[in-house]
Short mmCIF file of C-alpha atoms in Angstrom, two decimals:
data_model
loop_
_atom_site.label_atom_id
_atom_site.label_comp_id
_atom_site.label_asym_id
_atom_site.label_seq_id
_atom_site.Cartn_x
_atom_site.Cartn_y
_atom_site.Cartn_z
CA MET L 1 -1.58 36.69 9.99
CA THR L 2 -4.59 34.62 9.00
CA ASP L 3 -4.89 33.98 5.28
CA PRO L 4 -8.08 35.82 4.20
CA GLN L 5 -8.73 33.22 1.53
CA PRO L 6 -8.43 29.54 2.54
CA PRO L 7 -6.28 27.37 0.23
CA ALA L 8 -9.26 25.28 -0.85
CA GLU L 9 -11.09 28.41 -2.05
CA ARG L 10 -8.12 29.70 -3.95
CA ALA L 11 -7.75 26.27 -5.55
CA SER L 12 -10.86 26.65 -7.65
CA THR L 13 -9.27 29.43 -9.69
CA ALA L 14 -5.60 28.62 -9.22
CA THR L 15 -4.63 28.02 -12.83
CA ALA L 16 -2.51 30.04 -15.20
CA PRO L 17 -1.12 29.50 -18.72
CA HIS L 18 2.09 27.51 -18.93
CA LEU L 19 3.92 29.20 -21.82
CA SER L 20 6.25 26.34 -22.72
CA THR L 21 3.56 23.70 -23.17
CA GLY L 22 0.35 25.60 -23.82
CA GLU L 23 -1.30 23.71 -20.95
CA LEU L 24 -2.81 25.28 -17.87
CA ARG L 25 -0.52 25.67 -14.88
CA VAL L 26 -2.47 24.07 -12.04
CA ILE L 27 -1.63 25.11 -8.48
CA THR L 28 -1.11 22.18 -6.15
CA GLY L 29 -2.12 21.93 -2.54
CA LEU L 30 1.54 21.89 -1.47
CA GLU L 31 2.20 25.11 -3.37
CA LEU L 32 -0.69 26.80 -1.62
CA ALA L 33 0.64 25.55 1.71
CA GLY L 34 3.95 27.36 1.14
CA ASP L 35 6.28 27.09 4.14
CA ARG L 36 3.55 26.85 6.74
CA PRO L 37 4.64 25.11 9.95
CA VAL L 38 2.78 21.94 10.85
CA PRO L 39 2.15 21.04 14.50
CA ARG L 40 4.27 18.11 15.59
CA ARG L 41 1.25 16.39 17.10
CA GLN L 42 -0.52 16.35 13.73
CA VAL L 43 2.48 14.92 11.87
CA TRP L 44 3.05 12.10 14.35
CA SER L 45 -0.67 11.35 14.72
CA TRP L 46 -0.96 11.08 10.94
CA ALA L 47 2.09 8.80 10.71
CA LEU L 48 0.78 6.61 13.54
CA TRP L 49 -2.13 5.45 11.37
CA ASP L 50 0.42 3.54 9.27
CA TRP L 51 1.67 1.93 12.50
CA ALA L 52 -1.92 1.04 13.40
CA THR L 53 -2.84 -0.64 10.12
CA GLN L 54 0.48 -2.18 9.07
CA PRO L 55 -0.27 -5.47 10.90
CA PHE L 56 -2.92 -6.11 8.25
CA ASN L 57 -0.21 -5.88 5.58
CA SER L 58 2.64 -7.55 7.45
CA VAL L 59 0.87 -10.14 9.58
CA ILE L 60 -2.37 -10.84 7.71
CA THR L 61 -1.49 -10.33 4.05
CA THR L 62 2.19 -11.29 3.98
CA PHE L 63 3.81 -13.28 6.76
CA VAL L 64 1.24 -15.12 8.86
CA PHE L 65 -2.40 -15.42 7.77
CA SER L 66 -1.73 -15.77 4.02
CA VAL L 67 0.89 -18.45 4.78
CA TYR L 68 -1.65 -20.17 7.05
CA LEU L 69 -4.25 -20.14 4.24
CA THR L 70 -1.85 -21.58 1.64
CA SER L 71 -0.45 -24.29 3.91
CA ALA L 72 -1.21 -28.01 3.81
CA LEU L 73 -3.81 -27.44 6.54
CA PHE L 74 -6.24 -26.29 3.83
CA LEU L 75 -5.67 -29.12 1.37
CA ALA L 76 -8.59 -31.42 0.67
CA PRO L 77 -8.29 -34.65 2.72
CA GLN L 78 -7.52 -36.84 -0.31
CA VAL L 79 -4.59 -34.57 -1.22
CA ALA L 80 -3.37 -33.82 2.30
CA GLY L 81 -2.80 -37.53 2.89
CA LEU L 82 -0.29 -37.81 0.03
CA SER L 83 3.47 -37.63 0.37
CA PRO L 84 4.89 -34.08 0.17
CA ASP L 85 6.97 -35.31 -2.79
CA ASP L 86 3.89 -36.41 -4.71
CA PRO L 87 3.20 -34.16 -7.76
CA ALA L 88 -0.49 -34.01 -6.80
CA TYR L 89 0.46 -32.68 -3.35
CA GLU L 90 2.68 -30.00 -4.90
CA ARG L 91 -0.09 -29.06 -7.33
CA GLY L 92 -2.53 -28.79 -4.43
CA LEU L 93 -0.31 -26.27 -2.64
CA ALA L 94 0.21 -24.36 -5.89
CA GLU L 95 -3.57 -24.22 -6.41
CA LEU L 96 -4.07 -22.69 -2.97
CA SER L 97 -1.58 -19.95 -3.88
CA SER L 98 -3.31 -19.43 -7.21
CA GLN L 99 -6.77 -19.23 -5.62
CA LEU L 100 -5.54 -16.71 -3.06
CA GLY L 101 -4.22 -14.60 -5.95
CA LEU L 102 -7.62 -14.83 -7.64
CA ALA L 103 -9.45 -13.64 -4.51
CA VAL L 104 -7.11 -10.67 -4.09
CA GLY L 105 -7.47 -9.84 -7.79
CA LEU L 106 -11.27 -9.81 -7.57
CA GLY L 107 -11.05 -7.50 -4.57
CA GLY L 108 -8.89 -5.22 -6.70
CA ILE L 109 -11.69 -4.86 -9.23
CA LEU L 110 -14.03 -3.60 -6.50
CA ILE L 111 -11.40 -1.08 -5.39
CA ALA L 112 -11.02 0.16 -8.95
CA VAL L 113 -14.77 0.81 -9.16
CA LEU L 114 -15.20 2.53 -5.78
CA ALA L 115 -11.99 4.36 -4.86
CA PRO L 116 -12.05 7.50 -7.07
CA VAL L 117 -15.76 8.16 -6.57
CA LEU L 118 -15.50 7.86 -2.79
CA GLY L 119 -12.42 10.10 -2.81
CA GLN L 120 -14.20 12.65 -5.00
CA ARG L 121 -17.22 12.71 -2.68
CA ALA L 122 -14.96 13.10 0.37
CA ASP L 123 -13.31 16.15 -1.27
CA ALA L 124 -16.66 17.73 -2.13
CA ALA L 125 -18.17 17.16 1.32
CA GLY L 126 -15.04 17.71 3.42
CA ARG L 127 -15.43 14.26 5.02
CA ARG L 128 -12.05 12.57 4.58
CA LYS L 129 -11.85 11.63 8.26
CA PHE L 130 -15.35 10.12 8.17
CA TRP L 131 -14.47 7.84 5.25
CA LEU L 132 -11.11 7.04 6.81
CA ALA L 133 -12.88 5.99 10.03
CA LEU L 134 -15.48 3.92 8.16
CA ALA L 135 -12.92 2.05 6.05
CA THR L 136 -10.57 1.54 9.00
CA GLY L 137 -13.51 -0.01 10.83
CA GLY L 138 -13.96 -2.38 7.89
CA VAL L 139 -10.33 -3.50 8.18
CA VAL L 140 -10.84 -4.10 11.89
CA LEU L 141 -14.00 -6.14 11.27
CA CYS L 142 -12.36 -8.36 8.63
CA GLN L 143 -9.41 -9.09 10.91
CA ALA L 144 -11.70 -9.87 13.84
CA MET L 145 -13.81 -12.26 11.76
CA MET L 146 -10.72 -14.23 10.77
CA VAL L 147 -10.97 -15.85 14.20
CA PHE L 148 -13.66 -18.09 12.60
CA VAL L 149 -11.38 -19.39 9.80
CA GLU L 150 -10.56 -22.86 11.10
CA ALA L 151 -7.74 -24.95 9.63
CA ASP L 152 -9.96 -26.96 7.30
CA TRP L 153 -10.29 -26.94 3.51
CA ARG L 154 -13.97 -25.98 3.87
CA PHE L 155 -12.96 -22.64 5.44
CA PHE L 156 -10.43 -21.64 2.78
CA TRP L 157 -12.74 -19.36 0.80
CA LEU L 158 -14.00 -17.69 3.98
CA GLY L 159 -10.42 -16.80 4.83
CA ALA L 160 -9.57 -15.74 1.28
CA GLY L 161 -12.76 -13.67 1.11
CA LEU L 162 -12.00 -11.88 4.37
CA LEU L 163 -8.45 -11.22 3.19
CA ALA L 164 -9.73 -9.77 -0.08
CA ALA L 165 -12.43 -7.68 1.68
CA GLY L 166 -9.87 -6.37 4.16
CA THR L 167 -7.70 -5.33 1.23
CA VAL L 168 -10.63 -3.38 -0.24
CA PHE L 169 -11.25 -1.54 3.04
CA GLN L 170 -7.52 -0.93 3.50
CA GLU L 171 -7.24 0.68 0.07
CA ILE L 172 -10.32 2.87 0.55
CA ALA L 173 -8.93 4.01 3.91
CA GLY L 174 -5.57 4.64 2.26
CA VAL L 175 -7.16 6.99 -0.29
CA ASN L 176 -8.27 9.37 2.45
CA TYR L 177 -5.15 8.88 4.54
CA ASN L 178 -2.87 9.69 1.61
CA ALA L 179 -4.96 12.73 0.71
CA MET L 180 -4.33 14.05 4.23
CA LEU L 181 -0.55 14.08 3.54
CA VAL L 182 -0.97 17.56 2.03
CA GLN L 183 -2.47 18.73 5.35
CA VAL L 184 0.57 17.66 7.42
CA SER L 185 3.49 18.66 5.15
CA ASN L 186 4.75 21.28 2.71
CA ALA L 187 6.65 21.15 -0.59
CA ARG L 188 10.04 20.83 1.12
CA THR L 189 9.08 18.21 3.69
CA VAL L 190 6.54 16.01 1.93
CA GLY L 191 9.14 13.34 1.11
CA ARG L 192 10.33 12.87 4.68
CA VAL L 193 6.80 13.05 6.12
CA SER L 194 5.62 10.42 3.64
CA GLY L 195 8.67 8.31 4.49
CA LEU L 196 7.97 8.76 8.21
CA GLY L 197 4.50 7.30 7.75
CA TRP L 198 5.74 4.30 5.77
CA GLY L 199 8.62 3.82 8.22
CA PHE L 200 6.22 3.90 11.18
CA GLY L 201 4.17 1.27 9.42
CA TYR L 202 7.08 -1.10 9.04
CA LEU L 203 8.10 -0.57 12.65
CA GLY L 204 4.56 -1.42 13.74
CA GLY L 205 4.83 -4.59 11.71
CA ILE L 206 8.09 -5.43 13.47
CA VAL L 207 6.51 -5.17 16.91
CA VAL L 208 3.51 -7.38 16.06
CA LEU L 209 5.60 -9.97 14.23
CA ALA L 210 8.06 -10.05 17.14
CA LEU L 211 5.15 -10.72 19.49
CA VAL L 212 4.10 -13.62 17.24
CA VAL L 213 7.65 -15.05 17.43
CA VAL L 214 7.68 -14.73 21.22
CA ALA L 215 4.27 -16.41 21.48
CA ASP L 216 5.42 -19.28 19.27
CA PHE L 217 8.61 -19.86 21.27
CA ALA L 218 6.51 -19.75 24.44
CA ASP L 219 4.32 -22.51 22.97
CA TRP L 220 1.53 -19.95 22.59
CA PHE L 221 1.29 -19.60 26.36
CA GLY L 222 -0.72 -22.78 26.55
CA ILE L 223 -3.32 -21.74 23.98
CA PRO L 224 -4.49 -24.79 21.97
CA THR L 225 -3.27 -24.75 18.37
CA ASP L 226 -5.90 -27.18 17.09
CA GLY L 227 -7.82 -25.80 14.15
CA GLY L 228 -5.29 -22.98 13.79
CA LEU L 229 -6.63 -21.22 16.90
CA ASN L 230 -3.28 -19.58 17.57
CA ILE L 231 -3.20 -17.94 14.12
CA ARG L 232 -6.83 -16.93 14.37
CA LEU L 233 -6.17 -15.21 17.71
CA VAL L 234 -3.25 -13.36 16.11
CA ALA L 235 -5.73 -11.92 13.59
CA LEU L 236 -8.00 -10.84 16.46
CA PHE L 237 -5.05 -9.19 18.20
CA CYS L 238 -4.28 -7.27 15.00
CA ALA L 239 -7.86 -5.95 14.99
CA ILE L 240 -7.47 -4.65 18.54
CA TRP L 241 -4.08 -3.11 17.68
CA THR L 242 -5.61 -1.21 14.76
CA VAL L 243 -8.40 0.21 16.93
CA VAL L 244 -6.06 1.46 19.66
CA PHE L 245 -3.38 3.09 17.50
CA SER L 246 -5.63 4.62 14.85
CA LEU L 247 -7.35 6.89 17.38
CA PRO L 248 -4.76 9.75 17.35
CA ILE L 249 -5.35 10.69 13.71
CA PHE L 250 -9.05 11.16 14.40
CA LEU L 251 -8.38 13.18 17.56
CA ASN L 252 -5.50 15.42 16.43
CA VAL L 253 -5.59 15.97 12.65
CA PRO L 254 -8.31 18.44 11.62
CA GLU L 255 -10.80 17.68 8.88
CA ALA L 256 -10.02 19.24 5.49
CA PRO L 257 -12.57 21.85 4.39
CA ALA L 258 -15.01 20.97 1.63
CA ALA L 259 -13.60 21.89 -1.77
CA PRO L 260 -15.59 24.89 -3.08
CA GLY L 261 -17.06 24.71 -6.54
CA ARG L 262 -17.15 20.91 -6.50
CA GLU L 263 -20.42 19.43 -7.69
CA ARG L 264 -22.38 17.53 -5.01
CA VAL L 265 -24.20 14.74 -6.83
CA GLY L 266 -25.60 11.28 -6.17
CA PHE L 267 -23.42 8.19 -6.10
CA PHE L 268 -24.02 7.01 -9.69
CA ARG L 269 -23.89 10.54 -11.09
CA SER L 270 -20.44 10.74 -9.49
CA TYR L 271 -19.10 8.53 -12.28
CA VAL L 272 -20.16 11.13 -14.87
CA VAL L 273 -18.39 13.84 -12.87
CA LEU L 274 -15.38 11.54 -12.57
CA GLY L 275 -15.19 11.19 -16.35
CA ARG L 276 -15.18 14.96 -16.76
CA ASP L 277 -12.52 15.32 -14.09
CA ILE L 278 -10.24 12.79 -15.78
CA ALA L 279 -10.55 14.72 -19.06
CA ARG L 280 -9.72 17.90 -17.15
CA LEU L 281 -6.72 16.18 -15.58
CA TRP L 282 -5.45 15.33 -19.08
CA ARG L 283 -5.78 18.97 -20.15
CA GLU L 284 -4.47 20.69 -17.04
CA ALA L 285 -2.15 18.30 -15.18
CA ARG L 286 -0.57 16.00 -17.75
CA PRO L 287 2.33 14.79 -15.50
CA THR L 288 -0.23 13.65 -12.93
CA PHE L 289 -2.15 11.74 -15.60
CA TRP L 290 0.92 9.89 -16.91
CA PHE L 291 2.20 9.13 -13.42
CA LEU L 292 -1.12 7.53 -12.48
CA LEU L 293 -0.76 5.15 -15.44
CA ALA L 294 2.90 4.28 -14.89
CA SER L 295 2.55 3.83 -11.14
CA ALA L 296 -0.48 1.58 -11.64
CA VAL L 297 1.74 -1.04 -13.19
CA TYR L 298 4.79 -0.95 -10.95
CA ARG L 299 2.77 -0.58 -7.72
CA ASP L 300 0.93 -3.76 -8.56
CA GLY L 301 4.31 -5.44 -8.85
CA LEU L 302 5.20 -4.05 -5.40
CA ALA L 303 1.92 -5.41 -4.04
CA GLY L 304 2.81 -8.79 -5.52
CA VAL L 305 6.13 -8.79 -3.65
CA PHE L 306 4.26 -8.23 -0.37
CA THR L 307 1.37 -10.60 -1.05
CA PHE L 308 3.39 -13.58 -2.22
CA GLY L 309 6.82 -13.04 -0.63
CA ALA L 310 6.22 -15.14 2.47
CA VAL L 311 4.43 -17.81 0.45
CA ILE L 312 7.56 -18.09 -1.73
CA ALA L 313 9.74 -18.38 1.38
CA SER L 314 7.50 -21.09 2.82
CA ILE L 315 6.97 -23.28 -0.25
CA THR L 316 9.83 -22.61 -2.71
CA PHE L 317 12.60 -22.15 -0.12
CA GLY L 318 11.21 -24.44 2.59
CA PHE L 319 11.07 -21.94 5.45
CA SER L 320 9.33 -23.17 8.59
CA PHE L 321 6.62 -21.04 10.21
CA ASN L 322 9.11 -19.62 12.71
CA GLU L 323 11.62 -18.86 9.96
CA VAL L 324 8.95 -17.04 7.93
CA VAL L 325 7.97 -14.87 10.89
CA ILE L 326 11.59 -14.15 11.88
CA PHE L 327 12.31 -13.19 8.29
CA GLY L 328 9.26 -10.94 8.45
CA VAL L 329 10.65 -9.17 11.52
CA ALA L 330 14.03 -8.69 9.84
CA ALA L 331 12.39 -7.52 6.61
CA ASN L 332 10.32 -4.92 8.45
CA VAL L 333 13.36 -3.61 10.34
CA VAL L 334 15.25 -3.17 7.08
CA ALA L 335 12.23 -1.67 5.31
CA GLY L 336 11.37 0.73 8.15
CA VAL L 337 14.88 2.12 8.45
CA SER L 338 15.45 2.40 4.70
CA THR L 339 12.09 4.12 4.14
CA ILE L 340 12.69 6.80 6.77
CA VAL L 341 16.25 7.43 5.52
CA VAL L 342 15.34 7.50 1.85
CA GLY L 343 12.52 9.96 2.61
CA ARG L 344 15.24 12.60 3.03
CA LEU L 345 16.80 11.60 -0.30
CA ASP L 346 13.37 12.09 -1.84
CA ASP L 347 13.36 15.73 -0.69
CA ARG L 348 16.93 16.19 -1.94
CA PHE L 349 17.00 14.37 -5.29
CA GLY L 350 13.30 14.12 -6.07
CA PRO L 351 10.84 11.19 -5.90
CA ARG L 352 11.32 10.16 -9.55
CA ALA L 353 15.00 9.31 -8.99
CA VAL L 354 14.10 7.28 -5.90
CA ILE L 355 11.36 5.38 -7.73
CA LEU L 356 13.56 4.44 -10.70
CA ALA L 357 16.52 3.39 -8.54
CA THR L 358 14.41 1.20 -6.26
CA LEU L 359 12.49 -0.42 -9.12
CA GLY L 360 15.75 -1.29 -10.87
CA GLY L 361 17.06 -2.95 -7.72
CA LEU L 362 13.81 -4.85 -7.21
CA ILE L 363 13.87 -6.29 -10.72
CA VAL L 364 17.46 -7.49 -10.37
CA SER L 365 16.77 -9.06 -6.97
CA ALA L 366 13.63 -10.85 -8.17
CA VAL L 367 15.46 -12.33 -11.15
CA VAL L 368 18.27 -13.57 -8.89
CA VAL L 369 15.76 -15.22 -6.53
CA PHE L 370 14.07 -16.89 -9.53
CA VAL L 371 17.31 -18.17 -11.07
CA ALA L 372 18.74 -19.34 -7.72
CA HIS L 373 15.56 -20.90 -6.33
CA ASP L 374 17.37 -24.21 -5.73
CA ALA L 375 20.41 -22.62 -4.03
CA GLY L 376 18.99 -22.74 -0.51
CA LYS L 377 17.57 -20.42 2.11
CA THR L 378 20.58 -18.08 2.20
CA VAL L 379 19.69 -16.75 -1.24
CA PHE L 380 16.23 -15.73 -0.07
CA TRP L 381 17.58 -14.21 3.14
CA VAL L 382 20.05 -12.01 1.28
CA PHE L 383 17.97 -10.94 -1.69
CA GLY L 384 14.66 -11.04 0.16
CA LEU L 385 16.00 -8.48 2.63
CA PHE L 386 17.36 -6.40 -0.25
CA LEU L 387 13.88 -6.47 -1.79
CA SER L 388 12.45 -5.35 1.54
CA ALA L 389 14.86 -2.42 1.70
CA LEU L 390 13.60 -1.17 -1.68
CA VAL L 391 9.83 -1.71 -1.60
CA GLY L 392 9.09 0.81 1.17
CA PRO L 393 11.07 3.69 -0.37
CA ALA L 394 9.40 3.06 -3.73
CA GLN L 395 5.96 3.28 -2.12
CA ALA L 396 6.75 6.36 -0.02
CA ALA L 397 8.31 8.18 -3.00
CA SER L 398 5.26 7.35 -5.12
CA ARG L 399 2.97 8.96 -2.56
CA SER L 400 5.30 11.97 -2.39
CA PHE L 401 5.41 12.28 -6.19
CA LEU L 402 1.63 12.35 -6.46
CA ALA L 403 1.22 14.83 -3.60
CA ARG L 404 3.62 17.16 -5.42
CA VAL L 405 1.57 17.20 -8.64
CA THR L 406 -2.02 17.00 -7.34
CA PRO L 407 -4.23 20.06 -8.00
CA ALA L 408 -5.31 21.78 -4.79
CA GLY L 409 -8.69 20.71 -3.44
CA ARG L 410 -8.70 17.44 -5.41
CA GLU L 411 -6.45 15.31 -3.20
CA GLY L 412 -9.10 12.74 -2.29
CA GLU L 413 -10.18 12.33 -5.89
CA ILE L 414 -6.62 12.06 -7.24
CA PHE L 415 -5.51 9.61 -4.58
CA GLY L 416 -8.73 7.74 -5.32
CA LEU L 417 -7.64 7.58 -8.95
CA TYR L 418 -4.23 6.50 -7.65
CA ALA L 419 -5.89 3.56 -5.93
CA THR L 420 -8.12 2.91 -8.94
CA THR L 421 -5.40 2.97 -11.57
CA GLY L 422 -3.41 0.69 -9.30
CA ARG L 423 -6.35 -1.63 -8.89
CA ALA L 424 -7.36 -1.33 -12.53
CA ALA L 425 -4.00 -2.98 -13.12
CA SER L 426 -4.19 -5.09 -9.96
CA PHE L 427 -4.93 -8.19 -11.98
CA LEU L 428 -1.42 -8.01 -13.45
CA ALA L 429 0.70 -9.34 -10.57
CA PRO L 430 -1.84 -11.86 -9.15
CA LEU L 431 -2.69 -13.21 -12.60
CA ALA L 432 0.95 -13.18 -13.75
CA TRP L 433 1.74 -15.08 -10.56
CA ALA L 434 -1.13 -17.53 -11.01
CA GLY L 435 -0.60 -17.84 -14.78
CA PHE L 436 3.12 -18.63 -14.63
CA ILE L 437 2.47 -21.21 -11.91
CA ALA L 438 -0.37 -22.78 -13.93
CA VAL L 439 1.67 -22.96 -17.14
CA PHE L 440 4.96 -24.21 -15.68
CA GLY L 441 3.57 -26.19 -12.72
CA ALA L 442 5.89 -24.92 -9.98
CA GLN L 443 5.47 -22.02 -7.60
CA TYR L 444 8.86 -20.38 -8.19
CA TRP L 445 7.81 -19.46 -11.74
CA GLY L 446 5.43 -16.93 -10.18
CA ILE L 447 8.50 -14.89 -9.15
CA LEU L 448 9.29 -14.26 -12.80
CA GLY L 449 5.74 -13.08 -13.43
CA ILE L 450 6.06 -10.42 -10.70
CA ALA L 451 9.48 -9.34 -12.04
CA LEU L 452 7.98 -8.75 -15.49
CA VAL L 453 5.26 -6.52 -14.03
CA LEU L 454 7.90 -4.45 -12.21
CA ALA L 455 9.95 -4.16 -15.40
CA ALA L 456 6.96 -2.88 -17.37
CA GLY L 457 6.32 -0.21 -14.73
CA PHE L 458 9.98 0.81 -14.75
CA VAL L 459 9.94 1.42 -18.51
CA MET L 460 6.74 3.47 -18.26
CA MET L 461 8.16 5.57 -15.42
CA LEU L 462 11.12 6.58 -17.59
CA PHE L 463 8.73 8.81 -19.57
CA VAL L 464 7.20 10.57 -16.52
CA ARG L 465 8.66 13.90 -15.37
CA LEU L 466 7.98 16.32 -12.52
CA PRO L 467 7.06 19.85 -13.70
CA LYS L 468 10.14 22.08 -13.37
CA ARG L 469 8.59 24.44 -10.82
CA VAL L 470 7.62 21.47 -8.62
CA ALA L 471 11.11 19.97 -8.82
CA ASP L 472 12.65 23.35 -7.99
CA ALA L 473 10.41 23.71 -4.93
CA ALA L 474 11.40 20.27 -3.71
CA HIS L 475 15.11 21.05 -4.02
CA ALA L 476 14.90 24.43 -2.24
CA THR L 477 16.53 24.89 1.16
CA PRO L 478 14.74 22.52 3.55
CA SER L 479 12.46 23.99 6.14
CA SER L 480 11.39 22.67 9.50
CA VAL L 481 8.89 19.85 9.34
CA THR L 482 7.14 20.72 12.55
CA ARG L 483 6.77 23.32 15.24
CA SER L 484 6.16 22.91 18.92
CA ASP L 485 2.62 22.31 20.00
CA GLY L 486 3.24 24.28 23.08
#
């Protein structure tokens, strides 16, 4: 039978007193969804967007383009001509890493300013897919323009700027993509659906990185490598990949209806509405408020692991280009499998337990890598892969946690705040990385800076709890994730 009152309409009045705390009991979108079946085509089309855009994270941000930008190819001529053992040469490489961190940090400030307002406006207008398409197009454009970043010190800031801009577009797209999680799952399946998306993303990264390895072993099929042309063409290939595989979500997942009762205002007035909504969030959905703060810190640490992991492998542990890319393939295999598997543990034990366990393992692994930085490549292979196995589950469980506590009809706004609180703290990992390197003069000290950010987020997360009714719903007898489209 058709529900006579759509979930978004019921959301505007779906609050009731919570007797134990005196706060309002806010109904979430997942609660309104109940046990509704979700068409298999919608679930897989949604998850495929992660597959489509993961090359930006794996190839551009982590394992290939960022390593290209921070290599000796971009040193000024007077520094590039020095011996690799010369302190000035080592400082030059460290400065490239530091400047890349600065560019990414500045991009984070822009995300913090834009994300919640754009998410709020998408909720009010019912235009999540429009903003997802626009931001995805921005990611594609930034990757395509990287073909112009020649291996010359004069092009460094063009490359760093495109990397930072692509990160901004990726985050804005992610706000709307994450908000759509509520449309393709229910309270008993949200963990595994979220994990499926993250797992698909890592698997997409595996395929593209494997193609890079094959191309390198094949001597780039005769393509000239002068001026970094091979790496620049990889970036162009990633742009094409994103276009092709992002199409299913726009074709098969329906647009969410506009949230009724939401004020439609101009762009700058949206910040006033946002302030009121944050105050309302504090009054009505306190667990959501505290989770946004705690996750802001530890997610920036997770971002630091991704952004600087391959740079650490290349410079601190002396990995060659091929070794970095092969490690990237192995890391994505481990991350993809662990994320899909742990998604089921999320539904069984709850996302909070998954987040705390994975953060604890990440902190230990980072400290070991820091202490044993002179012990050779084996240390990074072992503990780097262990880090990879934990980062994805932490991210997927974080998305699941927020979907479980987000008031119905406000998914875009709350996931926008999720991006904003993360980016409001996004200076932490890049600046901790850059600051530790600047103070101690060696790149491996940046590892300790990232570990401290993760530790701070872990402590904050200890004080965040799921509401009892939400935890009970998650632990109920699992239901089917999908139904046949036929």
